[in-house]
mmCIF file of C-alpha atoms in Angstrom:
data_model
loop_
_atom_site.group_PDB
_atom_site.id
_atom_site.type_symbol
_atom_site.label_atom_id
_atom_site.label_comp_id
_atom_site.label_asym_id
_atom_site.label_seq_id
_atom_site.Cartn_x
_atom_site.Cartn_y
_atom_site.Cartn_z
ATOM 1 C CA MET A 1 55.241 -32.217 -18.878
ATOM 2 C CA LYS A 2 51.568 -33.192 -19.459
ATOM 3 C CA PRO A 3 48.841 -32.367 -16.772
ATOM 4 C CA THR A 4 47.483 -35.587 -15.027
ATOM 5 C CA ARG A 5 43.967 -36.418 -15.117
ATOM 6 C CA ARG A 6 43.377 -35.546 -11.337
ATOM 7 C CA SER A 7 44.845 -31.781 -11.539
ATOM 8 C CA ILE A 8 42.004 -31.228 -14.548
ATOM 9 C CA ILE A 9 39.423 -32.804 -12.863
ATOM 10 C CA ILE A 10 39.622 -30.961 -9.563
ATOM 11 C CA PRO A 11 39.565 -27.612 -10.899
ATOM 12 C CA LEU A 12 35.902 -28.804 -13.496
ATOM 13 C CA ILE A 13 34.362 -29.679 -9.852
ATOM 14 C CA ILE A 14 35.479 -26.477 -8.630
ATOM 15 C CA VAL A 15 34.038 -24.678 -11.406
ATOM 16 C CA LEU A 16 31.256 -26.629 -11.799
ATOM 17 C CA PHE A 17 30.758 -26.094 -7.992
ATOM 18 C CA VAL A 18 30.475 -22.228 -8.578
ATOM 19 C CA LEU A 19 28.079 -22.419 -11.088
ATOM 20 C CA LEU A 20 25.946 -24.277 -9.148
ATOM 21 C CA ILE A 21 26.280 -22.319 -6.076
ATOM 22 C CA SER A 22 25.517 -18.975 -8.465
ATOM 23 C CA CYS A 23 22.270 -20.974 -10.235
ATOM 24 C CA HIS A 24 20.713 -21.490 -6.551
ATOM 25 C CA GLN A 25 21.045 -17.807 -5.009
ATOM 26 C CA VAL A 26 18.312 -17.026 -3.141
ATOM 27 C CA SER A 27 16.432 -14.458 -4.328
ATOM 28 C CA LYS A 28 16.581 -11.114 -2.177
ATOM 29 C CA HIS A 29 12.864 -11.226 -2.220
ATOM 30 C CA ALA A 30 12.451 -14.647 -1.410
ATOM 31 C CA TYR A 31 10.589 -15.130 1.796
ATOM 32 C CA LYS A 32 9.824 -18.991 3.281
ATOM 33 C CA TYR A 33 5.421 -19.005 3.800
ATOM 34 C CA PRO A 34 4.036 -21.316 6.096
ATOM 35 C CA GLU A 35 3.251 -24.181 4.578
ATOM 36 C CA GLU A 36 -0.668 -23.466 4.704
ATOM 37 C CA TYR A 37 0.058 -20.074 2.585
ATOM 38 C CA SER A 38 -1.411 -19.990 -0.875
ATOM 39 C CA ALA A 39 -3.136 -17.248 -2.766
ATOM 40 C CA GLU A 40 -6.496 -19.496 -2.364
ATOM 41 C CA TYR A 41 -5.667 -19.544 1.552
ATOM 42 C CA CYS A 42 -5.171 -15.576 1.947
ATOM 43 C CA TYR A 43 -7.971 -15.089 -0.118
ATOM 44 C CA TYR A 44 -10.258 -16.376 2.995
ATOM 45 C CA GLU A 45 -8.289 -15.303 5.716
ATOM 46 C CA TYR A 46 -7.614 -11.710 4.918
ATOM 47 C CA GLU A 47 -9.954 -8.446 4.602
ATOM 48 C CA LEU A 48 -9.825 -4.937 3.330
ATOM 49 C CA PHE A 49 -9.389 -2.168 6.261
ATOM 50 C CA ASP A 50 -7.515 1.264 5.560
ATOM 51 C CA PRO A 51 -7.485 2.210 2.091
ATOM 52 C CA ASN A 52 -4.666 4.805 3.296
ATOM 53 C CA ILE A 53 -2.006 2.083 4.731
ATOM 54 C CA VAL A 54 0.646 1.208 1.989
ATOM 55 C CA TYR A 55 3.523 -0.535 1.892
ATOM 56 C CA THR A 56 6.872 0.141 1.666
ATOM 57 C CA GLU A 57 8.672 -3.260 0.182
ATOM 58 C CA CYS A 58 7.216 -6.611 0.005
ATOM 59 C CA TYR A 59 8.561 -10.202 -0.561
ATOM 60 C CA GLU A 60 7.784 -12.519 -3.571
ATOM 61 C CA PHE A 61 4.498 -13.659 -4.154
ATOM 62 C CA VAL A 62 2.535 -16.284 -2.881
ATOM 63 C CA SER A 63 2.143 -19.075 -5.045
ATOM 64 C CA LYS A 64 0.022 -17.413 -7.979
ATOM 65 C CA LYS A 65 -3.785 -18.578 -8.225
ATOM 66 C CA ASP A 66 -5.875 -18.243 -11.105
ATOM 67 C CA TRP A 67 -9.720 -17.379 -10.415
ATOM 68 C CA GLY A 68 -10.942 -18.646 -14.128
ATOM 69 C CA TRP A 69 -10.322 -16.492 -16.668
ATOM 70 C CA ASN A 70 -10.476 -13.525 -14.739
ATOM 71 C CA PRO A 71 -8.871 -11.979 -12.448
ATOM 72 C CA LYS A 72 -5.397 -13.476 -10.955
ATOM 73 C CA ILE A 73 -5.011 -13.158 -7.824
ATOM 74 C CA ASN A 74 -1.587 -12.531 -5.791
ATOM 75 C CA PHE A 75 -0.502 -11.743 -2.304
ATOM 76 C CA SER A 76 3.169 -10.909 -0.493
ATOM 77 C CA ALA A 77 4.509 -10.431 2.858
ATOM 78 C CA ILE A 78 5.628 -6.843 3.706
ATOM 79 C CA LYS A 79 9.189 -6.560 4.735
ATOM 80 C CA GLY A 80 8.801 -5.266 8.517
ATOM 81 C CA CYS A 81 5.425 -7.367 9.351
ATOM 82 C CA ASP A 82 6.861 -10.684 9.191
ATOM 83 C CA ASP A 83 4.360 -11.947 11.486
ATOM 84 C CA LEU A 84 2.061 -11.647 8.540
ATOM 85 C CA SER A 85 -0.684 -9.417 9.906
ATOM 86 C CA PHE A 86 -0.903 -7.509 6.952
ATOM 87 C CA MET A 87 -0.200 -8.604 3.672
ATOM 88 C CA VAL A 88 -0.496 -6.972 -0.018
ATOM 89 C CA TYR A 89 -2.864 -7.813 -2.287
ATOM 90 C CA TYR A 90 -2.725 -7.996 -6.045
ATOM 91 C CA LYS A 91 -5.596 -8.310 -8.411
ATOM 92 C CA LYS A 92 -4.951 -8.441 -12.137
ATOM 93 C CA GLY A 93 -8.089 -8.587 -14.451
ATOM 94 C CA TRP A 94 -9.265 -7.467 -17.707
ATOM 95 C CA LEU A 95 -11.932 -4.757 -18.593
ATOM 96 C CA VAL A 96 -10.723 -2.624 -21.490
ATOM 97 C CA GLY A 97 -7.160 -3.967 -21.061
ATOM 98 C CA ALA A 98 -5.391 -4.995 -18.139
ATOM 99 C CA VAL A 99 -6.423 -3.707 -14.692
ATOM 100 C CA THR A 100 -4.128 -4.054 -11.923
ATOM 101 C CA THR A 101 -5.653 -3.302 -8.077
ATOM 102 C CA VAL A 102 -3.125 -3.222 -5.318
ATOM 103 C CA CYS A 103 -3.995 -2.647 -1.945
ATOM 104 C CA VAL A 104 -2.718 -3.925 1.878
ATOM 105 C CA VAL A 105 -4.781 -6.223 3.511
ATOM 106 C CA ARG A 106 -5.204 -7.476 7.115
ATOM 107 C CA ARG A 107 -5.247 -10.449 8.474
ATOM 108 C CA CYS A 108 -9.222 -11.463 9.777
ATOM 109 C CA ASP A 109 -7.918 -12.873 13.441
ATOM 110 C CA CYS A 110 -6.094 -9.514 13.865
ATOM 111 C CA ASP A 111 -7.660 -5.664 14.916
ATOM 112 C CA ILE A 112 -4.751 -3.822 14.739
ATOM 113 C CA ASN A 113 -4.579 -0.470 12.559
ATOM 114 C CA PRO A 114 -1.660 1.037 12.548
ATOM 115 C CA SER A 115 -2.784 4.825 12.490
ATOM 116 C CA ALA A 116 -4.505 4.206 15.508
ATOM 117 C CA ASP A 117 -2.346 1.168 17.608
ATOM 118 C CA TYR A 118 0.962 2.033 16.094
ATOM 119 C CA THR A 119 3.436 5.341 17.310
ATOM 120 C CA PRO A 120 4.490 7.642 14.382
ATOM 121 C CA ALA A 121 8.318 7.356 14.091
ATOM 122 C CA SER A 122 8.464 9.908 11.407
ATOM 123 C CA ALA A 123 6.656 12.086 8.863
ATOM 124 C CA GLU A 124 7.439 13.933 5.657
ATOM 125 C CA LEU A 125 5.684 15.988 2.834
ATOM 126 C CA PHE A 126 7.065 14.067 -0.494
ATOM 127 C CA TRP A 127 5.613 14.604 -3.901
ATOM 128 C CA TYR A 128 4.013 11.514 -5.432
ATOM 129 C CA ASP A 129 3.266 10.114 -8.571
ATOM 130 C CA GLY A 130 0.527 7.884 -8.380
ATOM 131 C CA ASN A 131 -0.419 7.310 -11.742
ATOM 132 C CA LYS A 132 2.928 6.363 -13.006
ATOM 133 C CA ALA A 133 4.168 4.466 -10.507
ATOM 134 C CA GLY A 134 5.177 0.961 -11.739
ATOM 135 C CA ILE A 135 4.481 1.389 -15.440
ATOM 136 C CA THR A 136 7.236 0.572 -17.803
ATOM 137 C CA ALA A 137 8.172 3.435 -20.877
ATOM 138 C CA ASP A 138 5.962 1.212 -23.342
ATOM 139 C CA GLY A 139 2.859 1.213 -20.937
ATOM 140 C CA ARG A 140 3.303 -2.190 -19.251
ATOM 141 C CA ILE A 141 3.165 -2.870 -15.523
ATOM 142 C CA ASP A 142 6.444 -3.821 -13.966
ATOM 143 C CA GLU A 143 6.050 -6.769 -11.729
ATOM 144 C CA GLU A 144 9.389 -6.030 -10.419
ATOM 145 C CA TYR A 145 7.908 -2.682 -8.703
ATOM 146 C CA TYR A 146 5.383 -4.420 -6.602
ATOM 147 C CA PHE A 147 8.729 -5.383 -4.469
ATOM 148 C CA LYS A 148 10.024 -2.021 -4.428
ATOM 149 C CA PRO A 149 8.698 1.216 -2.540
ATOM 150 C CA GLN A 150 4.863 1.542 -3.459
ATOM 151 C CA TYR A 151 4.958 5.206 -3.901
ATOM 152 C CA LEU A 152 7.907 7.183 -5.776
ATOM 153 C CA SER A 153 8.724 9.415 -3.154
ATOM 154 C CA GLN A 154 11.072 12.309 -3.465
ATOM 155 C CA THR A 155 11.129 14.005 0.443
ATOM 156 C CA ALA A 156 10.156 17.725 0.185
ATOM 157 C CA VAL A 157 10.463 18.827 3.633
ATOM 158 C CA ALA A 158 10.401 16.561 7.021
ATOM 159 C CA VAL A 159 7.359 17.132 9.483
ATOM 160 C CA ASP A 160 9.488 17.459 12.613
ATOM 161 C CA LYS A 161 6.898 19.428 15.016
ATOM 162 C CA LYS A 162 4.627 17.405 16.991
ATOM 163 C CA GLU A 163 2.039 19.926 16.666
ATOM 164 C CA ALA A 164 2.119 19.613 12.781
ATOM 165 C CA VAL A 165 2.081 15.766 13.168
ATOM 166 C CA ASP A 166 -0.701 15.460 15.761
ATOM 167 C CA GLU A 167 -2.509 17.953 13.379
ATOM 168 C CA ILE A 168 -2.172 14.588 10.751
ATOM 169 C CA MET A 169 -2.856 11.698 13.172
ATOM 170 C CA ASP A 170 -6.294 13.402 14.476
ATOM 171 C CA ILE A 171 -7.506 12.702 11.109
ATOM 172 C CA ALA A 172 -5.616 9.413 10.271
ATOM 173 C CA VAL A 173 -7.247 7.402 13.009
ATOM 174 C CA LYS A 174 -10.766 8.568 11.533
ATOM 175 C CA LYS A 175 -12.606 5.208 10.530
ATOM 176 C CA THR A 176 -12.292 4.016 7.433
ATOM 177 C CA PHE A 177 -15.286 1.561 7.110
ATOM 178 C CA LEU A 178 -18.279 3.246 7.183
ATOM 179 C CA SER A 179 -22.368 2.832 6.770
ATOM 180 C CA PHE A 180 -24.042 4.781 4.081
ATOM 181 C CA ASP A 181 -25.755 6.624 7.068
ATOM 182 C CA GLU A 182 -22.173 7.059 9.038
ATOM 183 C CA TYR A 183 -20.464 8.211 5.442
ATOM 184 C CA ARG A 184 -23.454 11.001 4.903
ATOM 185 C CA GLN A 185 -22.778 12.316 8.478
ATOM 186 C CA GLU A 186 -18.977 12.471 7.957
ATOM 187 C CA GLN A 187 -19.826 14.019 4.795
ATOM 188 C CA THR A 188 -20.962 17.207 6.878
ATOM 189 C CA VAL A 189 -17.969 17.234 9.061
ATOM 190 C CA SER A 190 -15.367 17.108 6.451
ATOM 191 C CA VAL A 191 -14.855 19.475 3.830
ATOM 192 C CA SER A 192 -16.189 19.400 -0.151
ATOM 193 C CA ASP A 193 -13.581 19.398 -2.550
ATOM 194 C CA THR A 194 -15.054 22.021 -4.294
ATOM 195 C CA GLY A 195 -12.654 24.777 -3.811
ATOM 196 C CA LEU A 196 -9.801 22.360 -2.887
ATOM 197 C CA ARG A 197 -6.938 21.881 -5.365
ATOM 198 C CA GLY A 198 -3.882 19.785 -5.323
ATOM 199 C CA LEU A 199 -0.014 21.003 -5.354
ATOM 200 C CA TYR A 200 2.170 19.686 -8.190
ATOM 201 C CA SER A 201 5.452 19.829 -9.249
ATOM 202 C CA ASP A 202 6.829 17.724 -12.611
ATOM 203 C CA ASN A 203 3.483 16.074 -12.301
ATOM 204 C CA CYS A 204 3.428 15.104 -8.841
ATOM 205 C CA GLU A 205 1.204 15.215 -5.988
ATOM 206 C CA LEU A 206 2.145 16.933 -2.672
ATOM 207 C CA TYR A 207 1.007 14.166 -0.383
ATOM 208 C CA VAL A 208 2.428 13.354 3.629
ATOM 209 C CA LYS A 209 3.301 10.238 4.543
ATOM 210 C CA VAL A 210 3.704 8.847 8.236
ATOM 211 C CA SER A 211 6.170 5.977 9.366
ATOM 212 C CA PHE A 212 5.847 4.085 12.246
ATOM 213 C CA GLU A 213 8.075 2.680 14.988
ATOM 214 C CA GLU A 214 6.743 -0.893 15.407
ATOM 215 C CA CYS A 215 6.879 -1.586 11.759
ATOM 216 C CA ASP A 216 8.660 0.407 9.004
ATOM 217 C CA GLY A 217 7.031 -1.641 6.328
ATOM 218 C CA LEU A 218 3.530 0.070 6.578
ATOM 219 C CA VAL A 219 3.092 3.431 6.192
ATOM 220 C CA PHE A 220 -0.159 5.939 6.376
ATOM 221 C CA ILE A 221 -0.048 8.663 3.153
ATOM 222 C CA GLY A 222 -2.508 11.394 2.284
ATOM 223 C CA LYS A 223 -2.824 13.957 -0.521
ATOM 224 C CA ILE A 224 -2.454 17.359 0.684
ATOM 225 C CA MET A 225 -5.031 20.104 -0.778
ATOM 226 C CA VAL A 226 -5.196 23.877 0.113
ATOM 227 C CA ASP A 227 -8.171 26.439 -0.546
ATOM 228 C CA ASP A 228 -8.320 30.052 -2.329
ATOM 229 C CA ASN A 229 -6.536 30.967 1.531
ATOM 230 C CA ASN A 230 -3.859 28.511 1.393
ATOM 231 C CA ARG A 231 -5.012 26.698 3.950
ATOM 232 C CA CYS A 232 -4.064 23.050 4.463
ATOM 233 C CA PHE A 233 -6.873 19.697 4.189
ATOM 234 C CA LEU A 234 -5.637 16.250 3.917
ATOM 235 C CA GLN A 235 -7.459 13.549 1.814
ATOM 236 C CA HIS A 236 -8.415 10.828 4.152
ATOM 237 C CA ARG A 237 -10.270 7.856 2.158
ATOM 238 C CA VAL A 238 -13.173 5.614 3.516
ATOM 239 C CA TYR A 239 -14.774 2.311 2.157
ATOM 240 C CA HIS A 240 -18.490 2.527 2.470
ATOM 241 C CA CYS A 241 -21.987 1.312 1.489
ATOM 242 C CA GLY A 242 -23.951 2.024 -1.580
ATOM 243 C CA GLU A 243 -26.670 4.559 -1.999
ATOM 244 C CA TYR A 244 -28.909 2.435 0.386
ATOM 245 C CA GLU A 245 -28.658 0.732 3.993
ATOM 246 C CA ASP A 246 -27.724 -2.553 2.954
ATOM 247 C CA THR A 247 -25.914 -5.131 5.560
ATOM 248 C CA THR A 248 -25.380 -8.098 2.330
ATOM 249 C CA ASN A 249 -23.413 -4.721 0.354
ATOM 250 C CA GLU A 250 -21.193 -3.873 3.896
ATOM 251 C CA SER A 251 -20.484 -7.661 4.684
ATOM 252 C CA LYS A 252 -19.090 -8.270 1.020
ATOM 253 C CA LEU A 253 -16.520 -5.132 1.703
ATOM 254 C CA GLN A 254 -15.583 -6.810 5.204
ATOM 255 C CA GLY A 255 -15.931 -10.475 3.911
ATOM 256 C CA PRO A 256 -13.457 -12.560 1.417
ATOM 257 C CA ASN A 257 -14.485 -11.038 -1.528
ATOM 258 C CA LEU A 258 -11.317 -8.409 -1.685
ATOM 259 C CA SER A 259 -12.687 -7.113 -5.069
ATOM 260 C CA GLN A 260 -15.518 -5.363 -3.784
ATOM 261 C CA GLY A 261 -13.946 -2.567 -1.974
ATOM 262 C CA ARG A 262 -14.094 0.874 -3.355
ATOM 263 C CA ALA A 263 -12.520 3.759 -1.628
ATOM 264 C CA SER A 264 -14.633 7.406 -1.900
ATOM 265 C CA PRO A 265 -12.140 10.730 -0.559
ATOM 266 C CA LEU A 266 -13.018 12.553 2.377
ATOM 267 C CA TYR A 267 -11.310 16.291 3.137
ATOM 268 C CA TYR A 268 -10.429 17.481 6.378
ATOM 269 C CA ARG A 269 -8.948 20.569 7.954
ATOM 270 C CA LEU A 270 -5.078 20.052 8.889
ATOM 271 C CA GLY A 271 -4.116 23.105 11.103
ATOM 272 C CA GLU A 272 -1.673 26.435 11.380
ATOM 273 C CA TYR A 273 1.357 24.331 11.839
ATOM 274 C CA MET A 274 1.219 21.918 8.309
ATOM 275 C CA ASP A 275 -0.029 25.121 6.834
ATOM 276 C CA ALA A 276 3.480 26.694 7.834
ATOM 277 C CA LEU A 277 5.298 23.558 6.004
ATOM 278 C CA VAL A 278 3.290 23.509 3.070
ATOM 279 C CA GLN A 279 3.432 27.036 2.352
ATOM 280 C CA GLN A 280 7.645 26.478 3.138
ATOM 281 C CA VAL A 281 7.394 23.761 0.012
ATOM 282 C CA ILE A 282 5.494 26.188 -2.007
ATOM 283 C CA SER A 283 6.952 28.985 -1.627
#
C-alpha cells in the first residue's frame, strides 16, 4: 500500500519543527539586559570598588564593543545579582601578546560593598590557582571560563567558627580606595610581606573565601600568608593613587576610565582561631 502525500508531509513537518526548536534553544548563559545596556553604556555607568570581591558565575556578555584597535571591552551580569548593581568587567588588550583584565565593578549610583553591608553566609579555606584559571592547554584564554566560577576551588576546610569568620571580616571591611597619604598610613598598620610566605599544594595557593546571604554570586577572597612562627595573615588588596597626592589621578581610579585601576596588597594579622584552622590544613 502506497503512503499518501499527507502521511509523508505530517512527519516531515514534525521533524522540521523539532529541528527549529533545537536551533533556537536559549543558552544556559542567556540574560535579557535592559534595552539601554551596551558595553559603552556600562563603561560610563560602572566603577571599580573592591579588588577583593570576585564573582562565582555570570551571564553572557553585554553586546561587545571595540574601542579602536585596543582594547576590547565586555560586561556581563552576575548570577544572583539580577538588579545589575554589580557586573563583571572584561578588558582584552595587546601589549606583548594578549592581556586580559577581569574584575567586578559597581554601578555608580550604588554604595553597597558586600564585605561591609552583606551578611556572611559561609567561609572556607580553599586552594586557588589564579595563574592557570581560564587558560586552555595551548595557552589561549577560554572565553567559556568567563561564564563559570572565576576561581578554581578545591575546598580545604570549612571555617565554621564565628570567631574565625570575625577575624576574616575585620580585615574584609577595611577601605579599598585610599589616597596616597592613607595608603602610607595603612602600611604602618599592616605588616610587610618580608618574612611572610604563601602556602602551596600542587602549585595552588591557600586562600579564604566568604560567601554572603544576600547574593551568592559575589564572594570575598584573600590570600593566606604565614610567618616563621606559622601565625596567619590575610592579604587585602587596595586601590591607591600614585606617589604624590594627585586628585586628578584619584578621579581616574574612581571614574569611568576603569583601565586605570591598579591594586596593591597589604597584609593584616588574623588571629588564633584562623591559626588553628590553617594548621589543620597544612599539618
